[in-house]
Amino acid sequence: MTKVHVIGVGMTRFGKHPDRNAADLGAQALLEAISDAGIDPRLIEAAYCGHVFQGMVTGQRILAQVGLAGLPLSNVENACSSGATAIREASLAIRAGEHDVVAAVGTEHLTTRFAGALTPDPGDPEAAVGATMPAVYAMRARRYMAETGMTREQLARVAVKNRKNAAANPLAHFRKEITVAEVLASRPIADPLNLLDCSPVTDGAAAAILVSDRVAKRLGGGRTVRLAASTLLTGSVETEPTSMTFEPLTRKTAEAAYERAGIGPDEVDFAEVHDCFSIAEVLRVEGLGLFPQGEYPGAVERGEADIGGRLPINSSGGLIGKGHPLGGTGVAQVVELVRQLRGEAGDRQIPHPRIGLAHCRGGKAVGIEGAACTVQILVR
Amino acid sequence: MVPVHRGNGSHDPLTDPRRGVETDSTERPDGADEEATVTATNQATNPVSFRPGEFEVSPDGSGRLLGSRCRTCGAHFFPIRAACSGCLGTDLDKVRFATTGTLYTFSVVRQSTPAFEVPYVLGYVDLPEGVRIMSQISGCDAEEVTIGMELELAVEPFGASEDGTPLVGYRFRPAGAVAPR
């Protein structure tokens, strides 16, 4: 079975784009990925498009924008893991031997679809009693603080770190650093989370060109990065209440990825994780096994997760700093991994990374621990 | 325990003693024929549940959360499921959950959808059957809410249907704070 490689990536600036739409953002990202790969666009055999709220056949609108027609294309929705799922689908098509060159695009024009707190689907029993995504994570934060003694200031430091990284990322939604005091003084959203603990409502798109071994050898040049694992799992239906301060779903998805890639968590050099809220980064990083349970807040305080630290987390700025255009997020994480692994990350470059991990987790449905979780491992 | 009559004539698993659904043995209202009452023409005077598939309201105003219990392995689920995630069995009983629980965690929600007036306290409540229910917490100031506090279910106004019918839903209040009916 062939291995899968990423030979080109592209992304738009993340932010508020009132004069754009999901299709033309996606097209911009795809054209950049094609250009980055240096391939004739006619070589693309199939495409997958991840988005959540952009309506029917958004992926086809993207292909139409860039002049590509006649390709098999599937639009995939997996909440905040939609883009990551598009990457996985593209990799499966290659591994299956069906295609050699596949495009994965993730896009979202979220500012025209949502304002304020994101909520689960209105039909969900928890949405019916007032669930919002910030509230769900706020409840987990409160419990985590009660169990581990994490302070509110420690939690704020996650957002401060990611906004600092975003300030060094020209494509990030936010380019201004913030302080712990500013996080604590920002508008309360769902106690204990404040506005600056939350990822923003963002428009943006990202794209990647995935290829087989055969094509990578022919076209990849020296900038090829191998997608060593791309795993996806749905959360378990709980038969009894379980801890909400640990993420079995993240752990299981990561273990499957580590096994596929033939590496352990101790070999990961840096990671992009789904920090939709400051507490989410804590839960994810510990779920991934990158830091011991209960110890990440202290590690952030000591600078271990900074660029230049022991294990940089969210060098791109993460969802909190770079922004979170739902469908675009999972692909944008892969863009960051590829740029870091190639040494093309500019002011936020991590010194000589070899293995990067990306984690997404999306959706909320009553009675399951998490809806869709993905882990990608990229190796230079 | 008063049997609840069903329109289809089959036994009601909720009250079938063979199932040993001990959690259903308390607080059933003494209101004989539920089905007949619900379909009666005086509906306007009876409370209407905001989510009848998940929350059952009796004519006397009491309410119970509905779920499933696996007859094979005993696991409980909210909401009602088609199969058990523990053993994958499909032999599930519909059950009414206990009306008491313990607060696992909570938040004071200050930004929400237009359907909800903020602020409100939202929490996860662990019920004795081993299910965790998300619910608003009412009946006390937000400052009084603490992890681990004992709660009981209260039936409270919960918006209105599209035709303007007032609806009732569930919130959990500090145990002892629910006014006796």
Short mmCIF file of N, CA and C in Angstrom, two decimals, chain B residues 30-168:
data_model
loop_
_atom_site.label_atom_id
_atom_site.label_comp_id
_atom_site.label_asym_id
_atom_site.label_seq_id
_atom_site.Cartn_x
_atom_site.Cartn_y
_atom_site.Cartn_z
N ASP B 30 -50.95 9.73 41.30
CA ASP B 30 -52.10 8.85 41.34
C ASP B 30 -53.13 9.32 40.31
N GLY B 31 -52.71 9.40 39.08
CA GLY B 31 -53.62 9.92 38.05
C GLY B 31 -53.88 8.84 37.05
N ALA B 32 -54.78 8.01 37.27
CA ALA B 32 -55.04 6.79 36.53
C ALA B 32 -54.65 6.82 35.04
N ASP B 33 -55.49 7.30 34.18
CA ASP B 33 -55.25 7.04 32.76
C ASP B 33 -54.61 8.23 32.06
N GLU B 34 -53.30 8.15 31.98
CA GLU B 34 -52.52 9.23 31.41
C GLU B 34 -52.89 9.48 29.95
N GLU B 35 -52.95 8.40 29.18
CA GLU B 35 -53.21 8.51 27.74
C GLU B 35 -54.51 9.28 27.49
N ALA B 36 -55.53 8.89 28.19
CA ALA B 36 -56.83 9.52 27.98
C ALA B 36 -56.76 11.01 28.32
N THR B 37 -56.02 11.32 29.36
CA THR B 37 -55.97 12.71 29.79
C THR B 37 -55.24 13.58 28.77
N VAL B 38 -54.15 13.02 28.25
CA VAL B 38 -53.34 13.80 27.32
C VAL B 38 -54.12 14.10 26.05
N THR B 39 -54.95 13.16 25.62
CA THR B 39 -55.68 13.35 24.37
C THR B 39 -57.02 14.04 24.58
N ALA B 40 -57.30 14.36 25.81
CA ALA B 40 -58.60 14.99 26.08
C ALA B 40 -58.63 16.41 25.52
N THR B 41 -59.80 16.95 25.47
CA THR B 41 -59.97 18.26 24.85
C THR B 41 -59.57 19.40 25.78
N ASN B 42 -59.42 19.11 27.03
CA ASN B 42 -59.06 20.17 27.97
C ASN B 42 -57.56 20.35 28.06
N GLN B 43 -56.88 20.10 26.93
CA GLN B 43 -55.42 20.13 26.91
C GLN B 43 -54.86 21.47 27.40
N ALA B 44 -55.58 22.55 27.10
CA ALA B 44 -55.06 23.87 27.44
C ALA B 44 -54.80 24.01 28.93
N THR B 45 -55.53 23.27 29.73
CA THR B 45 -55.35 23.39 31.16
C THR B 45 -54.27 22.46 31.68
N ASN B 46 -53.84 21.51 30.85
CA ASN B 46 -52.79 20.60 31.28
C ASN B 46 -51.43 21.11 30.83
N PRO B 47 -50.41 20.89 31.64
CA PRO B 47 -49.07 21.33 31.23
C PRO B 47 -48.59 20.54 30.01
N VAL B 48 -47.91 21.21 29.10
CA VAL B 48 -47.40 20.58 27.89
C VAL B 48 -45.87 20.60 27.94
N SER B 49 -45.27 19.43 27.77
CA SER B 49 -43.80 19.33 27.83
C SER B 49 -43.15 19.99 26.63
N PHE B 50 -42.02 20.62 26.88
CA PHE B 50 -41.26 21.24 25.77
C PHE B 50 -40.59 20.20 24.90
N ARG B 51 -40.36 18.99 25.41
CA ARG B 51 -39.71 17.91 24.66
C ARG B 51 -40.36 16.59 25.11
N PRO B 52 -41.53 16.26 24.59
CA PRO B 52 -42.27 15.10 25.11
C PRO B 52 -41.50 13.78 24.99
N GLY B 53 -40.58 13.69 24.04
CA GLY B 53 -39.82 12.45 23.90
C GLY B 53 -38.80 12.24 25.00
N GLU B 54 -38.47 13.31 25.68
CA GLU B 54 -37.43 13.23 26.71
C GLU B 54 -37.93 13.58 28.10
N PHE B 55 -39.02 14.33 28.13
CA PHE B 55 -39.51 14.81 29.43
C PHE B 55 -41.02 14.69 29.44
N GLU B 56 -41.49 13.85 30.36
CA GLU B 56 -42.92 13.55 30.44
C GLU B 56 -43.53 14.37 31.58
N VAL B 57 -44.62 15.03 31.27
CA VAL B 57 -45.29 15.83 32.29
C VAL B 57 -46.68 15.25 32.52
N SER B 58 -47.01 15.06 33.78
CA SER B 58 -48.32 14.50 34.13
C SER B 58 -49.32 15.63 34.33
N PRO B 59 -50.60 15.30 34.24
CA PRO B 59 -51.63 16.32 34.41
C PRO B 59 -51.52 17.06 35.74
N ASP B 60 -51.00 16.41 36.75
CA ASP B 60 -50.89 17.08 38.04
C ASP B 60 -49.67 18.01 38.11
N GLY B 61 -48.93 18.08 37.02
CA GLY B 61 -47.82 19.02 36.98
C GLY B 61 -46.48 18.41 37.33
N SER B 62 -46.43 17.14 37.72
CA SER B 62 -45.13 16.53 38.00
C SER B 62 -44.49 16.08 36.69
N GLY B 63 -43.18 15.93 36.69
CA GLY B 63 -42.49 15.59 35.45
C GLY B 63 -41.36 14.60 35.68
N ARG B 64 -41.10 13.81 34.67
CA ARG B 64 -40.01 12.83 34.75
C ARG B 64 -39.22 12.81 33.45
N LEU B 65 -37.90 12.71 33.59
CA LEU B 65 -37.04 12.50 32.44
C LEU B 65 -37.16 11.06 31.97
N LEU B 66 -37.17 10.88 30.65
CA LEU B 66 -37.34 9.56 30.07
C LEU B 66 -36.03 9.08 29.46
N GLY B 67 -35.80 7.78 29.54
CA GLY B 67 -34.60 7.21 28.94
C GLY B 67 -34.78 5.74 28.67
N SER B 68 -33.66 5.07 28.50
CA SER B 68 -33.69 3.64 28.21
C SER B 68 -32.88 2.88 29.24
N ARG B 69 -33.32 1.64 29.49
CA ARG B 69 -32.53 0.72 30.32
C ARG B 69 -32.38 -0.58 29.54
N CYS B 70 -31.14 -1.03 29.44
CA CYS B 70 -30.88 -2.27 28.72
C CYS B 70 -31.31 -3.45 29.57
N ARG B 71 -32.17 -4.30 29.02
CA ARG B 71 -32.65 -5.46 29.78
C ARG B 71 -31.57 -6.52 29.88
N THR B 72 -30.57 -6.43 29.02
CA THR B 72 -29.51 -7.45 29.04
C THR B 72 -28.42 -7.11 30.06
N CYS B 73 -27.95 -5.88 30.03
CA CYS B 73 -26.82 -5.55 30.91
C CYS B 73 -27.14 -4.48 31.95
N GLY B 74 -28.32 -3.89 31.87
CA GLY B 74 -28.72 -2.97 32.93
C GLY B 74 -28.28 -1.53 32.76
N ALA B 75 -27.55 -1.22 31.70
CA ALA B 75 -27.08 0.16 31.51
C ALA B 75 -28.26 1.08 31.22
N HIS B 76 -28.15 2.31 31.70
CA HIS B 76 -29.18 3.31 31.46
C HIS B 76 -28.68 4.37 30.49
N PHE B 77 -29.60 4.94 29.72
CA PHE B 77 -29.24 5.96 28.74
C PHE B 77 -30.24 7.09 28.73
N PHE B 78 -29.71 8.29 28.51
CA PHE B 78 -30.55 9.44 28.20
C PHE B 78 -29.99 10.08 26.96
N PRO B 79 -30.77 10.39 25.94
CA PRO B 79 -32.21 10.10 25.85
C PRO B 79 -32.47 8.64 25.46
N ILE B 80 -33.70 8.34 25.08
CA ILE B 80 -34.07 6.99 24.67
C ILE B 80 -33.20 6.55 23.49
N ARG B 81 -32.67 5.34 23.57
CA ARG B 81 -31.80 4.81 22.51
C ARG B 81 -32.45 3.60 21.86
N ALA B 82 -31.97 3.30 20.64
CA ALA B 82 -32.47 2.12 19.92
C ALA B 82 -31.69 0.87 20.30
N ALA B 83 -30.44 1.06 20.78
CA ALA B 83 -29.63 -0.09 21.17
C ALA B 83 -28.69 0.33 22.29
N CYS B 84 -28.22 -0.65 23.03
CA CYS B 84 -27.32 -0.41 24.17
C CYS B 84 -25.89 -0.31 23.66
N SER B 85 -25.17 0.73 24.08
CA SER B 85 -23.79 0.87 23.63
C SER B 85 -22.86 -0.05 24.42
N GLY B 86 -23.35 -0.58 25.56
CA GLY B 86 -22.52 -1.47 26.35
C GLY B 86 -22.45 -2.86 25.74
N CYS B 87 -23.63 -3.45 25.43
CA CYS B 87 -23.67 -4.83 24.93
C CYS B 87 -24.26 -4.92 23.52
N LEU B 88 -24.69 -3.80 22.97
CA LEU B 88 -25.31 -3.72 21.64
C LEU B 88 -26.65 -4.44 21.57
N GLY B 89 -27.18 -4.81 22.72
CA GLY B 89 -28.52 -5.41 22.73
C GLY B 89 -29.57 -4.39 22.33
N THR B 90 -30.65 -4.89 21.74
CA THR B 90 -31.72 -3.97 21.33
C THR B 90 -32.97 -4.14 22.19
N ASP B 91 -32.84 -4.92 23.24
CA ASP B 91 -33.98 -5.15 24.13
C ASP B 91 -33.92 -4.11 25.26
N LEU B 92 -34.48 -2.95 24.96
CA LEU B 92 -34.38 -1.84 25.90
C LEU B 92 -35.76 -1.44 26.42
N ASP B 93 -35.82 -1.16 27.69
CA ASP B 93 -37.06 -0.65 28.27
C ASP B 93 -37.00 0.87 28.34
N LYS B 94 -38.17 1.45 28.17
CA LYS B 94 -38.27 2.89 28.42
C LYS B 94 -38.42 3.07 29.93
N VAL B 95 -37.65 3.97 30.50
CA VAL B 95 -37.73 4.19 31.95
C VAL B 95 -37.89 5.66 32.27
N ARG B 96 -38.44 5.89 33.44
CA ARG B 96 -38.48 7.24 34.00
C ARG B 96 -37.37 7.33 35.04
N PHE B 97 -36.56 8.36 34.92
CA PHE B 97 -35.43 8.47 35.84
C PHE B 97 -35.85 9.09 37.17
N ALA B 98 -35.02 8.83 38.15
CA ALA B 98 -35.21 9.46 39.46
C ALA B 98 -35.17 10.98 39.31
N THR B 99 -35.77 11.65 40.27
CA THR B 99 -35.87 13.11 40.17
C THR B 99 -34.85 13.81 41.06
N THR B 100 -33.88 13.04 41.55
CA THR B 100 -32.82 13.64 42.36
C THR B 100 -31.46 13.37 41.71
N GLY B 101 -30.51 14.21 42.02
CA GLY B 101 -29.18 14.02 41.46
C GLY B 101 -28.15 14.89 42.16
N THR B 102 -26.90 14.73 41.70
CA THR B 102 -25.77 15.45 42.28
C THR B 102 -25.11 16.28 41.19
N LEU B 103 -24.74 17.50 41.52
CA LEU B 103 -24.16 18.39 40.51
C LEU B 103 -22.70 18.03 40.25
N TYR B 104 -22.40 17.66 38.99
CA TYR B 104 -21.02 17.29 38.62
C TYR B 104 -20.18 18.53 38.35
N THR B 105 -20.75 19.46 37.59
CA THR B 105 -20.09 20.74 37.34
C THR B 105 -21.11 21.71 36.79
N PHE B 106 -20.74 22.98 36.69
CA PHE B 106 -21.71 23.99 36.24
C PHE B 106 -21.00 25.21 35.70
N SER B 107 -21.77 26.06 35.03
CA SER B 107 -21.27 27.35 34.55
C SER B 107 -22.41 28.36 34.60
N VAL B 108 -22.05 29.61 34.79
CA VAL B 108 -23.04 30.69 34.63
C VAL B 108 -22.91 31.19 33.20
N VAL B 109 -23.95 30.93 32.41
CA VAL B 109 -23.90 31.26 30.98
C VAL B 109 -24.32 32.71 30.79
N ARG B 110 -23.46 33.50 30.16
CA ARG B 110 -23.73 34.93 30.01
C ARG B 110 -23.90 35.34 28.56
N GLN B 111 -23.71 34.40 27.64
CA GLN B 111 -23.97 34.68 26.22
C GLN B 111 -24.60 33.42 25.65
N SER B 112 -25.77 33.57 25.03
CA SER B 112 -26.46 32.40 24.50
C SER B 112 -27.25 32.79 23.28
N THR B 113 -28.13 31.92 22.83
CA THR B 113 -28.97 32.22 21.68
C THR B 113 -30.14 33.08 22.14
N PRO B 114 -30.83 33.72 21.20
CA PRO B 114 -31.96 34.57 21.59
C PRO B 114 -33.06 33.81 22.33
N ALA B 115 -33.07 32.49 22.21
CA ALA B 115 -34.11 31.71 22.87
C ALA B 115 -33.95 31.68 24.39
N PHE B 116 -32.78 32.05 24.86
CA PHE B 116 -32.52 31.96 26.30
C PHE B 116 -32.12 33.32 26.87
N GLU B 117 -32.78 33.67 27.95
CA GLU B 117 -32.45 34.91 28.62
C GLU B 117 -31.24 34.67 29.52
N VAL B 118 -30.21 35.49 29.37
CA VAL B 118 -29.02 35.32 30.20
C VAL B 118 -29.05 36.33 31.35
N PRO B 119 -28.34 36.04 32.43
CA PRO B 119 -27.57 34.82 32.65
C PRO B 119 -28.44 33.68 33.18
N TYR B 120 -27.95 32.45 32.97
CA TYR B 120 -28.56 31.30 33.62
C TYR B 120 -27.46 30.32 34.01
N VAL B 121 -27.77 29.50 34.98
CA VAL B 121 -26.79 28.51 35.43
C VAL B 121 -27.07 27.21 34.69
N LEU B 122 -26.04 26.65 34.07
CA LEU B 122 -26.16 25.38 33.37
C LEU B 122 -25.26 24.38 34.08
N GLY B 123 -25.75 23.17 34.26
CA GLY B 123 -24.95 22.18 34.96
C GLY B 123 -25.11 20.80 34.38
N TYR B 124 -24.22 19.90 34.80
CA TYR B 124 -24.38 18.48 34.53
C TYR B 124 -24.76 17.81 35.84
N VAL B 125 -25.88 17.09 35.82
CA VAL B 125 -26.41 16.47 37.02
C VAL B 125 -26.31 14.95 36.88
N ASP B 126 -25.65 14.32 37.83
CA ASP B 126 -25.53 12.85 37.82
C ASP B 126 -26.71 12.26 38.57
N LEU B 127 -27.48 11.40 37.87
CA LEU B 127 -28.63 10.76 38.47
C LEU B 127 -28.24 9.41 39.05
N PRO B 128 -29.01 8.89 40.00
CA PRO B 128 -28.64 7.62 40.64
C PRO B 128 -28.54 6.45 39.67
N GLU B 129 -29.24 6.51 38.55
CA GLU B 129 -29.19 5.41 37.58
C GLU B 129 -27.86 5.35 36.83
N GLY B 130 -27.04 6.38 36.99
CA GLY B 130 -25.77 6.40 36.26
C GLY B 130 -25.86 7.11 34.93
N VAL B 131 -26.72 8.10 34.84
CA VAL B 131 -26.74 8.95 33.64
C VAL B 131 -26.46 10.38 34.07
N ARG B 132 -25.86 11.11 33.15
CA ARG B 132 -25.53 12.51 33.42
C ARG B 132 -26.40 13.38 32.51
N ILE B 133 -27.13 14.29 33.13
CA ILE B 133 -28.11 15.11 32.42
C ILE B 133 -27.66 16.56 32.46
N MET B 134 -27.68 17.19 31.29
CA MET B 134 -27.45 18.64 31.29
C MET B 134 -28.76 19.34 31.62
N SER B 135 -28.69 20.29 32.53
CA SER B 135 -29.91 20.99 32.94
C SER B 135 -29.55 22.38 33.44
N GLN B 136 -30.49 23.28 33.31
CA GLN B 136 -30.34 24.55 34.01
C GLN B 136 -30.57 24.31 35.50
N ILE B 137 -29.91 25.13 36.30
CA ILE B 137 -30.04 25.05 37.75
C ILE B 137 -30.81 26.30 38.19
N SER B 138 -31.88 26.11 38.93
CA SER B 138 -32.68 27.26 39.35
C SER B 138 -32.93 27.17 40.86
N GLY B 139 -33.67 28.14 41.36
CA GLY B 139 -34.09 28.08 42.76
C GLY B 139 -33.05 28.56 43.75
N CYS B 140 -31.94 29.11 43.26
CA CYS B 140 -30.95 29.67 44.18
C CYS B 140 -30.10 30.65 43.40
N ASP B 141 -29.35 31.48 44.10
CA ASP B 141 -28.45 32.41 43.43
C ASP B 141 -27.27 31.64 42.84
N ALA B 142 -26.73 32.18 41.76
CA ALA B 142 -25.59 31.52 41.13
C ALA B 142 -24.44 31.34 42.11
N GLU B 143 -24.28 32.26 43.04
CA GLU B 143 -23.17 32.19 44.00
C GLU B 143 -23.33 31.01 44.96
N GLU B 144 -24.55 30.51 45.07
CA GLU B 144 -24.79 29.40 46.00
C GLU B 144 -24.57 28.03 45.37
N VAL B 145 -24.38 28.00 44.05
CA VAL B 145 -24.24 26.72 43.36
C VAL B 145 -22.83 26.18 43.58
N THR B 146 -22.73 24.92 43.96
CA THR B 146 -21.42 24.30 44.18
C THR B 146 -21.39 22.89 43.59
N ILE B 147 -20.22 22.49 43.13
CA ILE B 147 -20.02 21.11 42.69
C ILE B 147 -20.37 20.18 43.84
N GLY B 148 -21.09 19.12 43.53
CA GLY B 148 -21.43 18.11 44.55
C GLY B 148 -22.73 18.37 45.27
N MET B 149 -23.38 19.50 45.02
CA MET B 149 -24.62 19.78 45.74
C MET B 149 -25.73 18.84 45.28
N GLU B 150 -26.62 18.53 46.23
CA GLU B 150 -27.75 17.63 45.94
C GLU B 150 -28.87 18.46 45.32
N LEU B 151 -29.46 17.89 44.27
CA LEU B 151 -30.47 18.62 43.51
C LEU B 151 -31.71 17.78 43.33
N GLU B 152 -32.81 18.45 43.04
CA GLU B 152 -34.00 17.70 42.63
C GLU B 152 -34.69 18.39 41.47
N LEU B 153 -35.37 17.57 40.69
CA LEU B 153 -35.98 18.07 39.46
C LEU B 153 -37.19 18.92 39.77
N ALA B 154 -37.31 20.02 39.03
CA ALA B 154 -38.48 20.87 39.14
C ALA B 154 -39.08 21.09 37.76
N VAL B 155 -40.39 21.12 37.70
CA VAL B 155 -41.07 21.41 36.44
C VAL B 155 -41.31 22.91 36.39
N GLU B 156 -40.79 23.55 35.37
CA GLU B 156 -40.88 25.01 35.31
C GLU B 156 -41.26 25.46 33.90
N PRO B 157 -41.83 26.66 33.79
CA PRO B 157 -42.14 27.19 32.46
C PRO B 157 -40.89 27.17 31.58
N PHE B 158 -41.08 26.78 30.31
CA PHE B 158 -39.93 26.65 29.41
C PHE B 158 -40.34 27.09 28.01
N GLY B 159 -40.60 28.37 27.86
CA GLY B 159 -40.93 28.92 26.55
C GLY B 159 -42.33 28.56 26.09
N ALA B 160 -42.55 28.70 24.80
CA ALA B 160 -43.86 28.45 24.23
C ALA B 160 -43.70 27.79 22.87
N SER B 161 -44.74 27.06 22.45
CA SER B 161 -44.71 26.43 21.14
C SER B 161 -44.97 27.49 20.07
N GLU B 162 -44.88 27.08 18.81
CA GLU B 162 -45.06 28.05 17.72
C GLU B 162 -46.45 28.67 17.73
N ASP B 163 -47.44 27.90 18.22
CA ASP B 163 -48.80 28.46 18.26
C ASP B 163 -49.08 29.21 19.57
N GLY B 164 -48.04 29.41 20.36
CA GLY B 164 -48.20 30.22 21.55
C GLY B 164 -48.54 29.46 22.81
N THR B 165 -48.69 28.13 22.72
CA THR B 165 -48.99 27.34 23.90
C THR B 165 -47.81 27.39 24.88
N PRO B 166 -48.06 27.77 26.12
CA PRO B 166 -46.95 27.77 27.08
C PRO B 166 -46.46 26.34 27.32
N LEU B 167 -45.15 26.18 27.41
CA LEU B 167 -44.56 24.86 27.60
C LEU B 167 -43.87 24.78 28.96
N VAL B 168 -43.76 23.57 29.46
CA VAL B 168 -42.97 23.38 30.68
C VAL B 168 -41.79 22.46 30.37
#
